[in-house]
Each structure stands twice: as C-alpha cells, then as structure tokens.
Amino acid sequence: MFFNFIKIPTYIFFISLFQNQLLAQKIVWEQIQIPAEKTNSNGLESLIMWPDTKGKHPLTLITHGTPRNHEEIPKRTAMLFFAQAVEFARRGFGVAVVMRKGFGHSGGGLSRYLNDSCTSPPYLLRTKKASNDLKEAISYLSSMPQFDTSKTIVIGVSTGGLAILGLTAFPPEPKDAVVVAGVNFAGGSGSYSNGRICGLMN
C-alpha cells in the first residue's frame, strides 16, 4: 500500500470518519497497482474495497477527471473517492477506483495529456485510450476472487465520464466483464479556464 505523502493528514482524517462504519460493516480495502501495458512496473494505481463476506461481489468501477493544471495530475490519488467506495461496499458491491495512465502513481507518463488543443481536440483517440485503461483494469479484476465482473457498473466524472462513454461504446471482452450500467457525471474533455470549455469559447 502507498499514499501520496503530501496529503496523508487529509486522508487520515477522512478515513477516520468512516472507521467505525468500516468495522461495523466488515468492509475490507487496500491500494494496489494493477498491471497494465506501457506502465513499466507502476501499473495503474487503484483503491479496491469489498464487503468481508463470502463469494463474489458485483463490481463498481469508478474513475476520475483531469485537473486543468497539469502539474496537479501526478498529485491525484484514488483515495479521493474513498467515501464513495464505502457507500457502494456498504450496499454489497465490490469497488475499484482506478487512476488511468499518467495520473497519480500510475505509470504511462503525462505526455498523452500535454498536446491537447481546443482547435483540434482528439476526442475519439483520447476516449479510446482512457477506456482501454479501464478495460485493462477490469480484465485484471475479473481474475480476483472477490469481484463479479459479469455485473459491472462503471462510473466516471469529467474526462472519466468521457472514458465511461468510450467503455460502453467499446465494451470489454465478454470473458472479462459485462457492463450492465454506465454513469457519466459531466463527461467531456478540454477546458482552459473556469466555465470555459472547448466548443464553447465565448
């Protein structure tokens, strides 16, 4: 397990709010690095969580957005979605919060995010890359005994929402997962200041 040490005090406080709930519900969690292509030994930083009960649990996969300031990308962490993961685990789901390539401690580098332009945004390419990251994660999670990926729910916000759209349009192989629902919170990509996004530049 590893943390972004810059933000440990925040996470300790945050997790402490849910400690009694975790104990009462017998919820298990850990941070792992999911193996993925072109991530060297880093893999994809992920928070996984599940009820401490027998059998497999339907998978809920959650993924993040992209900060406008690219210097913030390496500082992001799956722990930002700890509270949301707890709420799904309380309801019987297995949960994986997945940091896509280049974010947080995930391998893959920042280069894929630094050449975007509002004048010619590569939406399709960007979406396919992001959804491929998630498919790699789901494939790995399908091999873990606590997750039932035949009943997978996928959730994303901002660029994560766009990734979810890509995942539902280009779903995982049937042997890895069946996506039964996708939830997109403000999915999109490209913003150069508060309230100003690509395509709406007035």
Coordinates of C-alpha atoms in Angstrom, one line a residue:
M1 CA 0.0 0.0 0.0
F2 CA 1.2 3.5 -0.7
F3 CA 0.0 7.1 -0.2
N4 CA 0.6 10.5 -1.7
F5 CA 2.5 11.6 1.4
I6 CA 1.8 15.3 0.7
K7 CA -1.9 14.7 1.5
I8 CA -1.7 12.0 4.2
P9 CA -3.1 14.2 7.0
T10 CA -6.2 14.8 4.9
Y11 CA -6.7 11.1 4.2
I12 CA -6.1 10.1 7.8
F13 CA -8.9 12.5 8.9
F14 CA -11.1 11.4 6.0
I15 CA -10.7 7.7 6.7
S16 CA -11.2 8.2 10.4
L17 CA -14.7 9.5 9.7
F18 CA -15.6 6.1 8.2
Q19 CA -13.6 3.9 10.5
N20 CA -16.5 2.8 12.8
Q21 CA -18.6 2.3 9.7
L22 CA -16.0 0.1 8.1
L23 CA -15.6 -2.0 11.2
A24 CA -19.3 -2.4 11.7
Q25 CA -19.9 -3.3 8.1
K26 CA -16.8 -5.5 7.9
I27 CA -15.5 -3.8 4.8
V28 CA -12.1 -4.6 3.5
W29 CA -9.9 -2.2 1.5
E30 CA -6.4 -1.8 0.1
Q31 CA -4.4 0.0 -2.5
I32 CA -2.9 -2.0 -5.3
Q33 CA -1.2 -1.4 -8.6
I34 CA -3.0 -3.2 -11.4
P35 CA -0.6 -4.4 -14.2
A36 CA -1.1 -2.6 -17.5
E37 CA 0.8 -2.2 -20.7
K38 CA 3.2 0.7 -21.0
T39 CA 3.2 1.5 -17.3
N40 CA 6.6 0.0 -16.5
S41 CA 6.4 -1.6 -13.0
N42 CA 3.9 1.1 -11.8
G43 CA 0.7 -0.4 -13.2
L44 CA -2.5 1.5 -12.5
E45 CA -2.9 3.0 -9.0
S46 CA -6.2 1.6 -7.6
L47 CA -8.2 1.6 -4.5
I48 CA -10.2 -1.7 -4.1
M49 CA -12.9 -2.3 -1.5
W50 CA -15.4 -5.0 -0.8
P51 CA -17.7 -6.4 1.9
D52 CA -16.0 -9.1 4.0
T53 CA -18.5 -11.7 3.1
K54 CA -18.2 -15.0 1.2
G55 CA -18.5 -15.1 -2.5
K56 CA -18.0 -12.6 -5.3
H57 CA -19.5 -9.1 -5.3
P58 CA -20.8 -7.2 -8.4
L59 CA -18.1 -4.7 -9.5
T60 CA -18.4 -1.0 -9.4
L61 CA -15.5 0.8 -11.2
I62 CA -15.0 4.5 -10.5
T63 CA -12.6 6.8 -12.5
H64 CA -11.6 10.4 -12.1
G65 CA -11.4 13.7 -14.1
T66 CA -8.4 15.7 -15.2
P67 CA -7.3 18.9 -13.4
R68 CA -6.9 21.9 -15.6
N69 CA -3.4 22.5 -14.2
H70 CA -1.4 19.6 -15.5
E71 CA 1.1 19.9 -12.6
E72 CA -1.7 18.5 -10.4
I73 CA -2.0 15.3 -12.4
P74 CA 0.7 13.4 -10.5
K75 CA -0.8 14.5 -7.2
R76 CA -4.1 12.9 -7.8
T77 CA -4.9 9.7 -5.9
A78 CA -7.6 7.0 -5.9
M79 CA -8.1 7.8 -2.2
L80 CA -10.1 10.9 -3.2
F81 CA -13.1 8.5 -3.9
F82 CA -12.8 6.7 -0.6
A83 CA -16.2 7.9 0.7
Q84 CA -18.0 6.9 -2.5
A85 CA -16.3 3.5 -2.4
V86 CA -17.5 2.9 1.2
E87 CA -21.1 3.7 0.2
F88 CA -21.1 1.1 -2.6
A89 CA -19.3 -1.5 -0.4
R90 CA -21.9 -1.0 2.3
R91 CA -24.5 -2.0 -0.3
G92 CA -22.8 -5.2 -1.2
F93 CA -20.7 -4.1 -4.2
G94 CA -17.0 -4.7 -4.8
V95 CA -15.4 -1.4 -5.8
A96 CA -12.3 -0.4 -7.7
V97 CA -11.3 3.3 -8.0
V98 CA -8.8 3.3 -11.0
M99 CA -6.3 6.0 -11.8
R100 CA -5.8 6.0 -15.5
K101 CA -2.3 6.0 -17.1
G102 CA -0.2 9.1 -16.1
F103 CA -2.3 10.0 -13.1
G104 CA -1.1 9.8 -9.5
H105 CA 1.2 6.8 -9.1
S106 CA 0.0 5.1 -12.3
G107 CA 2.6 4.6 -15.0
G108 CA 2.3 5.8 -18.5
G109 CA 3.6 9.4 -18.2
L110 CA 2.0 12.7 -18.8
S111 CA 2.8 13.1 -22.5
R112 CA -0.6 11.9 -23.6
Y113 CA -2.2 14.9 -21.9
L114 CA 0.1 17.7 -22.8
N115 CA -0.5 18.2 -26.5
D116 CA -4.3 18.7 -26.5
S117 CA -5.7 21.7 -28.4
C118 CA -9.2 23.3 -28.4
T119 CA -8.8 24.0 -32.1
S120 CA -8.4 20.3 -33.0
P121 CA -9.3 18.2 -29.9
P122 CA -8.6 14.4 -30.5
Y123 CA -11.8 13.3 -28.7
L124 CA -12.1 9.8 -30.2
L125 CA -8.4 9.0 -29.7
R126 CA -8.4 10.4 -26.2
T127 CA -11.6 8.5 -25.3
K128 CA -10.3 5.2 -26.7
K129 CA -7.0 5.5 -24.7
A130 CA -8.9 6.2 -21.5
S131 CA -11.4 3.4 -22.0
N132 CA -8.6 1.0 -22.8
D133 CA -7.0 1.8 -19.4
L134 CA -10.3 0.8 -17.8
K135 CA -10.6 -2.4 -19.8
E136 CA -7.1 -3.5 -18.7
A137 CA -8.2 -2.9 -15.1
I138 CA -11.4 -4.8 -15.5
S139 CA -9.6 -7.7 -17.1
Y140 CA -7.3 -7.9 -14.1
L141 CA -10.1 -7.5 -11.6
S142 CA -12.0 -10.4 -13.2
S143 CA -9.3 -12.7 -12.0
M144 CA -9.7 -11.7 -8.4
P145 CA -12.0 -13.9 -6.2
Q146 CA -13.9 -11.0 -4.6
F147 CA -15.2 -9.4 -7.8
D148 CA -18.0 -10.5 -10.1
T149 CA -17.3 -8.6 -13.3
S150 CA -20.3 -10.1 -15.1
K151 CA -22.4 -7.4 -13.4
T152 CA -20.2 -4.4 -13.7
I153 CA -21.3 -0.8 -13.2
V154 CA -18.9 1.9 -14.4
I155 CA -18.9 5.5 -13.1
G156 CA -16.8 8.5 -14.2
V157 CA -16.6 12.2 -13.8
S158 CA -15.4 14.8 -16.4
T159 CA -12.7 13.1 -18.5
G160 CA -13.6 10.0 -16.5
G161 CA -17.2 10.3 -17.7
L162 CA -15.9 10.5 -21.3
A163 CA -13.9 7.3 -20.6
I164 CA -17.1 5.7 -19.4
L165 CA -18.9 6.6 -22.6
G166 CA -16.0 5.0 -24.5
L167 CA -16.2 1.9 -22.4
T168 CA -19.9 1.4 -23.1
A169 CA -19.3 2.1 -26.8
F170 CA -16.3 -0.2 -27.0
P171 CA -17.0 -2.7 -24.1
P172 CA -14.6 -5.2 -22.6
E173 CA -14.4 -8.7 -24.0
P174 CA -17.3 -10.9 -22.7
K175 CA -14.8 -13.2 -20.9
D176 CA -13.6 -10.2 -18.8
A177 CA -16.9 -8.4 -18.0
V178 CA -20.4 -7.5 -18.8
V179 CA -21.1 -3.8 -18.3
V180 CA -24.7 -3.5 -17.1
A181 CA -24.8 0.2 -16.4
G182 CA -22.7 3.3 -17.0
V183 CA -23.0 6.6 -15.1
N184 CA -21.5 9.7 -16.6
F185 CA -21.1 12.8 -14.5
A186 CA -20.4 15.9 -16.7
G187 CA -18.3 13.8 -19.1
G188 CA -16.1 15.8 -21.5
S189 CA -12.6 17.0 -22.2
G190 CA -11.0 20.3 -22.8
S191 CA -11.2 23.4 -20.6
Y192 CA -8.9 26.4 -20.5
S193 CA -10.4 28.4 -17.6
N194 CA -13.3 28.2 -15.1
G195 CA -16.5 27.9 -17.0
R196 CA -14.8 27.9 -20.4
I197 CA -14.6 24.7 -22.3
C198 CA -13.6 23.6 -25.8
G199 CA -16.5 24.2 -28.2
L200 CA -18.0 27.0 -26.1
M201 CA -15.3 29.6 -26.3
N202 CA -17.3 32.8 -25.9

